[in-house]
Coordinates of C-alpha atoms in Angstrom, one line a residue:
Chain L
M1 CA -63.3 64.5 -141.9
A2 CA -64.4 65.5 -138.5
W3 CA -61.3 67.5 -138.0
L4 CA -62.1 69.6 -141.0
Q5 CA -65.5 70.4 -139.7
T6 CA -64.0 71.4 -136.3
L7 CA -61.5 73.6 -138.0
I8 CA -64.2 75.3 -140.0
D9 CA -66.3 75.8 -136.9
A10 CA -63.3 77.2 -135.2
C11 CA -62.8 79.7 -138.0
Y12 CA -66.4 80.8 -137.7
F13 CA -66.0 81.2 -134.0
L14 CA -62.9 83.3 -134.5
A15 CA -64.6 85.4 -137.1
A16 CA -67.5 86.1 -134.8
L17 CA -65.0 87.1 -132.1
L18 CA -63.1 89.3 -134.4
F19 CA -66.3 91.0 -135.6
I20 CA -67.3 91.9 -132.0
L21 CA -63.8 93.0 -131.0
G22 CA -63.5 95.0 -134.3
L23 CA -66.8 96.7 -133.7
K24 CA -65.8 97.5 -130.1
R25 CA -62.5 99.0 -131.3
M26 CA -64.4 101.0 -133.9
S27 CA -66.4 102.7 -131.2
S28 CA -63.4 104.7 -130.0
P29 CA -61.6 107.2 -132.2
R30 CA -58.2 106.0 -131.1
T31 CA -58.6 102.4 -132.0
A32 CA -61.2 102.8 -134.8
R33 CA -58.8 102.2 -137.6
G34 CA -57.6 98.9 -136.2
G35 CA -61.1 97.8 -135.6
I36 CA -62.1 97.6 -139.3
V37 CA -58.9 95.7 -140.0
W38 CA -59.7 93.1 -137.3
A39 CA -63.2 92.7 -138.6
G40 CA -61.7 92.4 -142.1
Y41 CA -59.5 89.5 -141.1
G42 CA -62.6 87.9 -139.5
M43 CA -64.5 88.2 -142.8
L44 CA -61.6 86.8 -144.8
L45 CA -61.3 83.8 -142.4
A46 CA -65.0 83.1 -142.6
V47 CA -65.1 83.2 -146.4
I48 CA -62.1 81.0 -146.9
A49 CA -63.4 78.5 -144.3
T50 CA -66.7 78.4 -146.2
L51 CA -65.0 77.3 -149.4
F52 CA -63.8 74.2 -147.5
L53 CA -67.2 73.1 -146.2
P54 CA -67.9 69.6 -147.3
D55 CA -70.9 68.8 -149.5
M56 CA -70.5 72.1 -151.3
E57 CA -70.9 72.1 -155.1
N58 CA -70.5 74.8 -157.7
R59 CA -67.2 75.9 -156.1
G60 CA -66.1 77.4 -159.5
L61 CA -69.3 79.5 -159.7
I62 CA -68.9 80.6 -156.1
I63 CA -65.3 81.8 -156.5
G64 CA -66.2 83.5 -159.7
A65 CA -69.1 85.4 -158.2
V66 CA -67.0 86.4 -155.1
L67 CA -64.2 87.7 -157.3
I68 CA -66.6 89.7 -159.5
G69 CA -68.5 91.1 -156.6
V70 CA -65.4 92.0 -154.6
A71 CA -63.7 93.6 -157.6
A72 CA -66.7 95.7 -158.5
A73 CA -67.4 96.9 -155.0
W74 CA -63.7 97.5 -154.2
W75 CA -63.3 99.5 -157.4
S76 CA -66.4 101.6 -156.8
G77 CA -65.6 102.1 -153.1
R78 CA -62.1 103.3 -153.8
R79 CA -63.2 105.7 -156.5
V80 CA -66.2 107.4 -155.0
A81 CA -65.7 110.8 -153.4
M82 CA -65.9 111.2 -149.6
T83 CA -69.0 113.3 -150.0
A84 CA -70.9 110.4 -151.6
M85 CA -70.2 108.0 -148.7
P86 CA -73.7 108.0 -147.3
Q87 CA -75.3 106.7 -150.5
M88 CA -72.5 104.2 -150.9
V89 CA -73.3 102.8 -147.4
A90 CA -76.9 102.7 -148.5
L91 CA -76.0 100.8 -151.7
Y92 CA -73.7 98.2 -150.1
N93 CA -76.3 97.8 -147.3
G94 CA -79.0 97.1 -150.0
M95 CA -76.7 94.5 -151.6
G96 CA -76.4 92.7 -148.2
G97 CA -80.2 92.8 -147.9
G98 CA -80.5 91.4 -151.4
A99 CA -78.1 88.6 -150.6
A100 CA -80.1 87.7 -147.5
A101 CA -83.2 87.6 -149.6
A102 CA -81.5 85.5 -152.2
I103 CA -80.5 83.0 -149.5
G104 CA -84.1 82.8 -148.4
A105 CA -85.3 82.4 -152.0
T106 CA -82.9 79.5 -152.7
E107 CA -84.0 77.8 -149.5
L108 CA -87.7 78.2 -150.2
I109 CA -87.3 77.2 -153.9
S110 CA -85.2 74.1 -153.1
H111 CA -88.0 72.9 -150.8
V112 CA -90.6 73.2 -153.6
G113 CA -89.1 70.2 -155.3
G114 CA -88.2 68.7 -152.0
L115 CA -91.4 66.6 -151.7
A116 CA -90.4 64.4 -154.7
A117 CA -87.0 63.9 -153.2
V118 CA -88.4 62.8 -149.9
N119 CA -90.8 60.4 -151.5
G120 CA -88.1 59.1 -153.8
V121 CA -84.4 58.8 -153.0
V122 CA -83.3 60.8 -150.0
A123 CA -79.7 61.7 -150.2
P124 CA -78.1 59.7 -147.4
N125 CA -75.2 62.0 -147.0
T126 CA -77.3 64.7 -145.2
F127 CA -74.5 66.4 -143.3
P128 CA -75.6 67.8 -140.0
L129 CA -74.9 71.4 -141.1
A130 CA -76.5 71.0 -144.5
P131 CA -79.8 73.0 -144.8
E132 CA -81.4 69.9 -146.2
S133 CA -81.5 68.4 -142.8
W134 CA -83.6 71.4 -141.8
S135 CA -86.1 70.9 -144.6
P136 CA -89.7 71.1 -143.3
L137 CA -90.4 68.2 -145.7
H138 CA -87.9 66.0 -143.9
G139 CA -89.8 67.0 -140.8
V140 CA -93.1 66.0 -142.5
A141 CA -91.7 62.7 -143.8
T142 CA -89.8 61.6 -140.8
V143 CA -91.1 63.7 -137.9
I144 CA -87.7 64.1 -136.3
A145 CA -87.0 67.7 -136.9
P146 CA -89.3 69.7 -134.6
L147 CA -87.3 72.9 -135.2
S148 CA -87.8 73.0 -138.9
P149 CA -91.0 75.1 -138.7
V150 CA -89.1 77.7 -136.7
A151 CA -86.3 77.6 -139.3
L152 CA -88.8 78.0 -142.1
A153 CA -90.6 80.8 -140.4
L154 CA -87.3 82.7 -139.7
G155 CA -86.2 82.0 -143.3
V156 CA -89.4 83.6 -144.6
L157 CA -89.1 86.5 -142.2
G158 CA -85.5 87.1 -143.1
A159 CA -86.4 87.0 -146.8
L160 CA -89.1 89.6 -146.2
I161 CA -86.9 91.9 -144.2
G162 CA -83.9 91.5 -146.6
S163 CA -86.1 92.2 -149.6
V164 CA -87.5 95.4 -148.0
S165 CA -84.0 96.5 -147.1
F166 CA -82.8 95.7 -150.6
S167 CA -85.3 97.8 -152.5
G168 CA -85.6 100.4 -149.8
S169 CA -81.8 101.0 -149.7
L170 CA -81.7 101.2 -153.5
I171 CA -84.3 104.0 -153.4
A172 CA -82.3 105.7 -150.6
F173 CA -79.2 105.4 -152.8
A174 CA -81.0 106.9 -155.8
K175 CA -82.4 109.7 -153.8
L176 CA -79.1 110.7 -152.3
Q177 CA -77.4 110.3 -155.6
G178 CA -79.8 112.8 -157.0
W179 CA -81.3 110.4 -159.5
M180 CA -84.8 110.8 -158.1
D181 CA -87.2 113.5 -157.1
R182 CA -87.2 114.3 -153.5
R183 CA -90.5 112.7 -152.5
F184 CA -93.2 110.8 -154.2
V185 CA -96.6 111.1 -152.5
F186 CA -100.1 110.2 -153.7
P187 CA -103.4 110.2 -151.8
G188 CA -104.1 107.0 -149.9
Q189 CA -100.4 106.1 -150.0
R190 CA -100.4 104.8 -146.4
V191 CA -103.3 102.6 -147.1
V192 CA -101.7 101.2 -150.2
N193 CA -98.4 100.6 -148.4
M194 CA -100.2 98.8 -145.5
L195 CA -102.2 96.6 -148.0
V196 CA -99.0 95.6 -149.8
L197 CA -97.3 94.8 -146.5
A198 CA -100.3 92.9 -145.3
A199 CA -100.5 90.9 -148.5
A200 CA -96.7 90.1 -148.2
V201 CA -97.2 89.0 -144.6
V202 CA -100.2 86.8 -145.5
I203 CA -98.3 85.1 -148.3
G204 CA -95.3 84.8 -146.0
V205 CA -97.4 83.1 -143.3
M206 CA -98.7 80.6 -146.0
L207 CA -95.1 79.9 -147.0
A208 CA -94.1 79.4 -143.4
M209 CA -96.9 76.9 -142.9
G210 CA -95.4 74.8 -145.7
H211 CA -97.5 75.9 -148.8
L212 CA -94.4 76.2 -150.9
T213 CA -95.2 76.7 -154.5
L214 CA -93.2 78.8 -157.0
P215 CA -96.0 81.3 -157.9
L216 CA -96.5 81.9 -154.2
I217 CA -92.8 82.4 -153.6
G218 CA -92.6 84.7 -156.5
A219 CA -95.5 86.8 -155.4
F220 CA -94.0 87.0 -151.9
F221 CA -90.7 88.4 -153.1
L222 CA -92.4 90.8 -155.5
L223 CA -94.7 92.2 -152.8
A224 CA -91.8 92.5 -150.3
L225 CA -89.6 94.4 -152.8
L226 CA -92.6 96.6 -153.7
F227 CA -93.2 97.4 -150.1
G228 CA -89.6 98.5 -149.6
L229 CA -89.9 100.7 -152.6
L230 CA -93.2 102.3 -151.5
M231 CA -92.1 102.7 -148.0
T232 CA -89.0 104.7 -149.0
L233 CA -90.4 106.8 -151.8
P234 CA -92.3 109.3 -149.7
I235 CA -89.5 109.9 -147.3
G236 CA -87.7 113.2 -147.7
G237 CA -84.0 113.5 -148.1
A238 CA -83.5 115.1 -144.7
D239 CA -84.7 111.9 -143.1
M240 CA -82.5 109.7 -145.2
P241 CA -79.8 109.1 -142.5
V242 CA -82.4 107.6 -140.2
V243 CA -83.8 105.4 -143.0
I244 CA -80.4 104.1 -144.1
S245 CA -79.5 103.3 -140.5
L246 CA -82.8 101.5 -140.1
Y247 CA -82.3 99.4 -143.2
N248 CA -78.8 98.7 -141.9
A249 CA -80.4 97.2 -138.8
F250 CA -82.9 95.4 -141.0
T251 CA -80.2 93.7 -143.1
G252 CA -78.5 92.7 -139.9
L253 CA -81.7 91.0 -138.7
A254 CA -82.3 89.3 -142.0
V255 CA -78.7 88.0 -142.0
A256 CA -79.2 86.6 -138.5
F257 CA -82.4 84.9 -139.4
E258 CA -81.0 83.3 -142.6
G259 CA -78.0 82.3 -140.5
Y260 CA -80.4 80.3 -138.3
V261 CA -81.8 78.6 -141.4
L262 CA -78.3 77.8 -142.7
H263 CA -77.2 76.8 -139.2
N264 CA -74.3 79.2 -139.3
E265 CA -73.5 80.7 -135.9
A266 CA -71.2 83.4 -137.3
M267 CA -74.1 84.8 -139.4
I268 CA -76.4 84.7 -136.4
I269 CA -74.0 86.5 -134.1
A270 CA -72.8 89.1 -136.6
G271 CA -76.3 89.7 -137.9
M272 CA -77.8 90.1 -134.5
V273 CA -75.1 92.4 -133.2
V274 CA -75.6 94.6 -136.2
G275 CA -79.3 94.4 -135.9
A276 CA -79.2 95.6 -132.3
A277 CA -76.4 98.2 -132.8
G278 CA -78.2 99.5 -135.9
T279 CA -81.5 99.8 -134.1
L280 CA -79.8 101.8 -131.3
L281 CA -78.0 104.0 -133.8
T282 CA -81.3 104.7 -135.6
Q283 CA -82.8 105.7 -132.3
L284 CA -79.9 108.0 -131.5
M285 CA -80.2 109.7 -134.9
A286 CA -84.0 110.0 -134.7
K287 CA -83.6 111.5 -131.3
A288 CA -81.1 114.0 -132.5
M289 CA -83.6 115.2 -135.0
N290 CA -86.4 115.1 -132.4
R291 CA -88.4 112.7 -134.5
S292 CA -89.6 109.2 -133.7
I293 CA -88.8 106.4 -136.1
G294 CA -92.5 105.9 -136.8
N295 CA -92.8 109.6 -137.6
V296 CA -89.9 109.4 -140.0
L297 CA -91.4 106.4 -141.8
F298 CA -95.1 107.3 -141.9
G299 CA -95.2 111.1 -141.1
S300 CA -94.6 112.4 -144.6
F301 CA -92.1 115.1 -143.8
G302 CA -93.1 118.6 -144.9
A303 CA -96.8 117.8 -145.6
A304 CA -97.9 120.1 -142.8
S305 CA -95.6 123.0 -143.6
G306 CA -97.9 124.7 -146.1
A307 CA -100.7 124.9 -143.6
A308 CA -100.1 127.6 -141.0
A309 CA -96.4 128.5 -141.4
Q310 CA -95.4 131.6 -139.6
E311 CA -94.9 134.7 -141.7
I312 CA -91.3 135.6 -141.8
G313 CA -90.6 139.3 -141.8
G314 CA -87.6 141.2 -143.3
S315 CA -85.5 140.4 -146.2
Q316 CA -82.3 138.6 -147.0
K317 CA -79.3 141.0 -146.9
P318 CA -76.4 140.1 -149.1
I319 CA -72.7 140.8 -148.2
E320 CA -69.6 140.8 -150.4
A321 CA -66.8 138.3 -149.7
A322 CA -64.3 141.1 -149.0
D323 CA -66.5 142.6 -146.3
A324 CA -67.1 139.2 -144.8
A325 CA -63.4 138.4 -144.7
V326 CA -62.6 141.7 -143.0
M327 CA -65.4 141.2 -140.5
M328 CA -64.0 137.8 -139.5
A329 CA -60.3 138.9 -139.7
Y330 CA -60.9 141.5 -136.9
A331 CA -63.3 139.3 -134.9
E332 CA -62.2 137.7 -131.7
R333 CA -64.3 134.5 -131.9
V334 CA -65.5 132.9 -135.0
V335 CA -67.6 129.7 -135.1
I336 CA -67.9 127.9 -138.4
V337 CA -71.0 125.8 -138.9
P338 CA -70.7 123.4 -141.8
G339 CA -73.6 121.6 -143.4
Y340 CA -74.4 119.4 -146.4
G341 CA -73.8 122.4 -148.8
M342 CA -70.1 122.3 -147.8
A343 CA -70.0 118.5 -148.6
V344 CA -71.6 119.0 -152.0
A345 CA -69.2 121.8 -152.9
Q346 CA -66.2 119.8 -151.6
A347 CA -65.4 123.0 -149.8
Q348 CA -63.9 121.4 -146.6
H349 CA -60.3 122.0 -147.6
K350 CA -60.8 125.6 -148.6
V351 CA -62.8 126.2 -145.4
W352 CA -60.0 124.8 -143.3
E353 CA -57.4 126.9 -145.2
F354 CA -59.5 129.9 -144.4
A355 CA -59.8 128.9 -140.7
Q356 CA -56.0 128.4 -140.6
L357 CA -55.5 132.0 -141.9
L358 CA -57.8 133.2 -139.2
L359 CA -56.1 131.2 -136.5
A360 CA -52.8 132.7 -137.7
R361 CA -54.2 136.1 -137.1
G362 CA -55.1 135.1 -133.5
V363 CA -58.8 134.7 -134.1
K364 CA -60.3 131.9 -132.0
V365 CA -61.9 129.6 -134.5
K366 CA -64.1 126.6 -133.7
F367 CA -66.2 124.3 -135.8
A368 CA -69.7 123.6 -134.5
I369 CA -71.3 120.3 -135.6
H370 CA -74.9 119.6 -135.3
P371 CA -75.6 115.9 -134.6
V372 CA -77.4 115.4 -137.9
A373 CA -75.6 118.0 -140.1
G374 CA -75.1 116.5 -143.5
R375 CA -76.8 113.3 -144.4
M376 CA -75.5 111.2 -141.6
P377 CA -74.5 111.8 -138.0
G378 CA -70.8 112.4 -138.0
H379 CA -70.8 113.1 -141.7
M380 CA -69.3 116.6 -141.1
N381 CA -66.7 115.2 -138.7
V382 CA -65.5 112.8 -141.3
L383 CA -65.2 115.6 -143.9
L384 CA -63.4 117.9 -141.6
A385 CA -61.1 115.2 -140.5
E386 CA -60.4 114.6 -144.2
A387 CA -59.4 118.2 -144.6
G388 CA -57.1 117.9 -141.5
V389 CA -59.1 119.9 -138.9
P390 CA -57.9 118.8 -135.5
Y391 CA -60.4 117.3 -133.1
D392 CA -60.1 119.9 -130.5
L393 CA -61.5 122.6 -132.8
I394 CA -64.6 120.6 -133.5
V395 CA -67.3 121.1 -130.9
D396 CA -70.7 119.4 -130.4
M397 CA -74.0 121.2 -130.3
E398 CA -74.4 121.0 -126.5
D399 CA -71.0 122.5 -125.9
I400 CA -71.1 125.3 -128.4
N401 CA -74.6 126.6 -127.9
P402 CA -73.8 128.5 -124.7
E403 CA -70.9 130.1 -126.5
F404 CA -72.8 131.7 -129.3
P405 CA -73.7 134.9 -127.4
A406 CA -70.0 135.5 -126.9
T407 CA -69.2 134.8 -130.6
D408 CA -68.5 137.6 -132.9
V409 CA -69.2 135.9 -136.2
A410 CA -70.9 132.7 -136.9
L411 CA -70.1 131.5 -140.4
V412 CA -72.7 129.1 -141.7
I413 CA -71.6 127.1 -144.8
G414 CA -74.2 125.1 -146.5
A415 CA -76.2 124.3 -143.3
N416 CA -79.8 125.2 -143.3
D417 CA -82.4 123.3 -141.3
V418 CA -80.0 122.6 -138.4
V419 CA -79.7 126.4 -137.8
N420 CA -83.3 127.3 -138.4
P421 CA -84.8 129.2 -135.5
L422 CA -88.3 128.2 -136.6
A423 CA -87.5 124.9 -134.9
K424 CA -87.8 126.7 -131.6
T425 CA -90.5 129.3 -132.4
D426 CA -93.0 127.9 -134.9
P427 CA -95.0 124.9 -133.7
S428 CA -96.5 124.4 -137.2
S429 CA -93.0 123.9 -138.7
P430 CA -92.2 120.3 -139.5
I431 CA -88.9 120.7 -137.8
Y432 CA -90.4 122.2 -134.7
G433 CA -88.8 120.8 -131.6
M434 CA -85.6 119.7 -133.3
P435 CA -82.6 120.9 -131.3
I436 CA -80.7 123.5 -133.4
L437 CA -77.4 125.4 -133.2
D438 CA -78.3 128.8 -131.9
V439 CA -76.2 130.7 -134.4
A440 CA -78.8 133.6 -134.3
D441 CA -77.4 134.4 -130.9
A442 CA -74.0 135.4 -132.4
K443 CA -73.3 139.1 -132.9
Q444 CA -73.1 138.6 -136.7
V445 CA -74.1 135.7 -138.8
I446 CA -72.7 135.1 -142.3
V447 CA -74.5 132.5 -144.4
V448 CA -72.8 131.0 -147.4
K449 CA -75.5 129.8 -149.7
R450 CA -75.9 129.0 -153.3
G451 CA -79.2 130.8 -153.8
K452 CA -82.4 132.0 -152.1
G453 CA -84.1 128.6 -152.2
T454 CA -85.2 126.6 -149.2
G455 CA -83.1 123.9 -147.7
F456 CA -83.2 120.1 -148.2
A457 CA -86.3 119.8 -146.1
G458 CA -88.0 122.5 -148.2
I459 CA -88.6 124.7 -145.2
E460 CA -88.1 128.5 -145.2
N461 CA -85.3 129.6 -142.8
A462 CA -86.0 132.5 -140.5
L463 CA -82.3 132.9 -139.8
F464 CA -81.7 134.3 -143.3
Y465 CA -84.0 137.2 -142.6
A466 CA -82.7 138.0 -139.2
D467 CA -81.2 141.5 -138.6
N468 CA -77.8 140.2 -137.8
A469 CA -77.6 137.8 -140.7
R470 CA -75.8 138.5 -144.0
M471 CA -75.9 136.3 -147.0
L472 CA -72.8 135.5 -149.0
Y473 CA -74.3 134.0 -152.2
G474 CA -72.2 131.4 -154.0
D475 CA -71.1 127.8 -154.2
G476 CA -69.4 126.8 -150.9
Q477 CA -66.0 126.1 -152.5
A478 CA -66.0 129.3 -154.5
A479 CA -67.1 131.4 -151.6
A480 CA -64.5 129.9 -149.3
G481 CA -61.9 130.5 -152.0
Q482 CA -62.9 134.1 -152.2
L483 CA -62.7 134.5 -148.4
V484 CA -59.2 133.0 -148.5
S485 CA -57.9 135.3 -151.2
E486 CA -59.5 138.3 -149.6
L487 CA -57.9 137.4 -146.3
K488 CA -54.5 137.0 -148.0
T489 CA -54.7 140.4 -149.6
L490 CA -55.5 141.8 -146.2
D491 CA -52.4 140.3 -144.9
G492 CA -50.3 141.0 -147.9
Chain E
M1 CA -76.7 71.4 -132.8
L2 CA -78.6 74.6 -132.4
D3 CA -81.6 73.8 -130.4
G4 CA -84.5 76.2 -130.0
F5 CA -83.5 77.7 -126.7
L6 CA -79.8 77.6 -127.4
A7 CA -80.4 79.7 -130.5
L8 CA -82.6 82.0 -128.6
Y9 CA -79.8 82.6 -126.1
I10 CA -77.4 83.3 -128.9
F11 CA -79.8 85.8 -130.4
M12 CA -80.3 87.5 -127.1
L13 CA -76.7 87.7 -126.0
A14 CA -75.6 88.9 -129.5
A15 CA -78.3 91.6 -129.4
F16 CA -77.1 92.8 -126.0
T17 CA -73.6 92.9 -127.2
G18 CA -74.5 95.0 -130.2
Y19 CA -76.5 97.4 -128.0
E20 CA -73.7 97.7 -125.4
I21 CA -71.0 98.4 -128.0
I22 CA -72.9 101.3 -129.5
A23 CA -74.3 102.7 -126.3
R24 CA -71.1 104.7 -125.4
V25 CA -70.0 105.8 -128.8
P26 CA -69.2 109.5 -129.5
V27 CA -71.3 111.2 -132.2
I28 CA -68.1 111.7 -134.2
L29 CA -68.0 108.0 -135.0
H30 CA -71.6 107.4 -135.8
T31 CA -71.1 107.4 -139.6
P32 CA -68.0 105.2 -139.6
L33 CA -69.7 102.9 -137.2
M34 CA -72.8 102.6 -139.3
S35 CA -70.5 101.8 -142.2
G36 CA -68.5 99.4 -140.1
S37 CA -71.6 97.5 -139.0
N38 CA -72.7 97.6 -142.6
F39 CA -69.5 95.7 -143.4
I40 CA -70.0 93.2 -140.6
H41 CA -73.4 92.1 -141.9
G42 CA -71.4 91.4 -145.1
I43 CA -71.0 88.0 -143.4
V44 CA -74.2 87.3 -145.4
L45 CA -71.7 86.5 -148.2
V46 CA -70.9 83.2 -146.3
G47 CA -74.5 82.3 -146.3
A48 CA -74.9 83.1 -150.0
M49 CA -71.9 80.9 -150.7
I50 CA -73.5 78.0 -148.8
A51 CA -76.8 78.6 -150.6
L52 CA -75.1 78.5 -154.0
G53 CA -73.0 75.5 -152.9
H54 CA -76.2 73.6 -152.2
A55 CA -78.1 74.8 -155.3
R56 CA -79.0 72.1 -157.7
T57 CA -81.2 73.4 -160.5
P58 CA -80.0 76.2 -162.8
F59 CA -82.7 78.5 -161.4
E60 CA -81.5 78.0 -157.8
M61 CA -77.9 78.4 -159.0
S62 CA -78.6 81.7 -160.8
I63 CA -80.4 83.1 -157.7
G64 CA -77.5 81.8 -155.5
F65 CA -75.0 83.4 -157.9
V66 CA -76.7 86.8 -157.7
G67 CA -76.8 86.3 -153.9
V68 CA -73.0 85.7 -153.8
L69 CA -72.4 88.7 -156.1
L70 CA -74.5 91.0 -153.8
G71 CA -73.0 89.6 -150.6
A72 CA -69.4 90.0 -151.9
G73 CA -70.4 93.6 -152.9
N74 CA -71.7 94.2 -149.3
A75 CA -68.5 92.9 -147.7
A76 CA -65.9 94.4 -150.0
G77 CA -67.7 97.7 -150.4
G78 CA -68.4 98.0 -146.7
Y79 CA -64.8 97.4 -145.9
V80 CA -63.3 99.9 -148.4
V81 CA -65.7 102.7 -147.5
T82 CA -65.2 102.2 -143.7
E83 CA -61.5 101.9 -144.0
R84 CA -61.4 105.1 -146.1
M85 CA -63.4 107.0 -143.5
L86 CA -61.3 105.8 -140.6
E87 CA -58.1 106.5 -142.4
M88 CA -59.0 110.1 -142.3
F89 CA -59.3 110.1 -138.6
K90 CA -55.8 108.8 -138.5
T91 CA -54.2 111.4 -140.7
S92 CA -55.9 114.2 -138.8
K93 CA -54.3 113.2 -135.6
P94 CA -50.9 114.8 -135.9
G95 CA -52.7 118.2 -136.5
K96 CA -52.8 119.3 -132.9
G97 CA -52.4 116.1 -131.0
S98 CA -55.2 116.7 -128.5
G99 CA -58.7 115.3 -128.8
E100 CA -57.5 111.9 -127.7
A101 CA -59.2 112.5 -124.4
K102 CA -62.6 112.7 -126.0

């Protein structure tokens, strides 16, 4: 059966190759679509090959579980609205972390009873790739597997990281889905978190040293899951993209480590690539928000904002949709700044319709996108692309900021923290130092906003009180609809 | 066989590969790429299948079963979501035609 093993190994090799090429293609807009398809073929190949591995039992159960899992995820992934994509990524990522933890759990548990098996009858058909051959107990019994302590240690580490990613991602999902209050803070939280993590690590070290008992394994997983939970609870929604990206990298690492335990090179390579890519992506996001990853995780966003916040003078000045429409219809340059509010209101189509009407009147319209607008970097790009806005009208922050002084009207739709001038002027503000879109430099600013409340980060926005700012209160979709109809009556 | 240092080399090279791929990516693709890498670690499904395939006791089997369920969810969900995101990039293309240069 050597040819079968070679064939399976070749499939794994091809899968790893397809993953890397697919990811590479995904990093360029022109080839991105093909990238995911390539990676998809790789996955299919790896899964089918796995079914043919020798010494596999429970094939019926495996196929059943795969079918149920695929069907449920496929169905939910198809149905969900584009605006809910960030939390779906969090959810699926958590599932991956959970799967990695489950692998670690079965490995550890199977070695609990392993001692008896070693002393009694050792299955002679230990296939080279079977995890049994990596058993630390085999190592103890025969002293021929010097690597097994490494495998055990990595298995425990992968289980820890996977568990944290699992419970943490589920909390992130619940928060973005709006099932949970924004933050959950109690005194001494950091100490408690550290104690929980320390306890999990201590038990993990005991496990890695070969003290494998069921209660210890159970306690290990409970503590790891609890830590993921506690670690994510105090993090504010504005930081969620960074956290999801971090957990994405975590899951990748966990998968790579469990891949080492299972002796599966495809898992090691795919997991490690994602671990590294995810870490870099997390850094890029944190940098765009001018926050370090440590600050996001431990810095309790908004805790300092009550202290010495700058007094904001003036008042919010409302404007009617009709006036706003006229103002933009006779402007020369209009810059539209979308934010998460636009996503929530599903207003991207109406906004693009409005922009098209302006374009038809000869107004120069551009869309300005802050790197972390919405809940994930590129979130707004995805939504605008969905509505059909062409690339060349979408401008990044660095390119649009110098243009604001020459802009007649800046239309802010559902964006808040990313246009808050306090980030530049108020050192006590929690978002101080974050690069922002300088919409306040435009001659007029129109802000579409549901109410007078603060934004997602819970910070007052000085822009709304500026002399050149007018507030158009209303849901993003409704407001954009009004602007469209006002513009049409103007034309008609 | 994966010996200590050979495995270490694989870990290292794979890490550099991941880092290099992401290093030059435009902001516009960050979300789809996060989603795409989320799909790729769905390879955990393969590991979960192996774990379930080697499970002997009902307890191990039930944990392995949950693992395969979760792994399958990661892979399938990650694929669908990423594909839907990237599909939009495709349909937006004929709009004005430019932007390819970016």
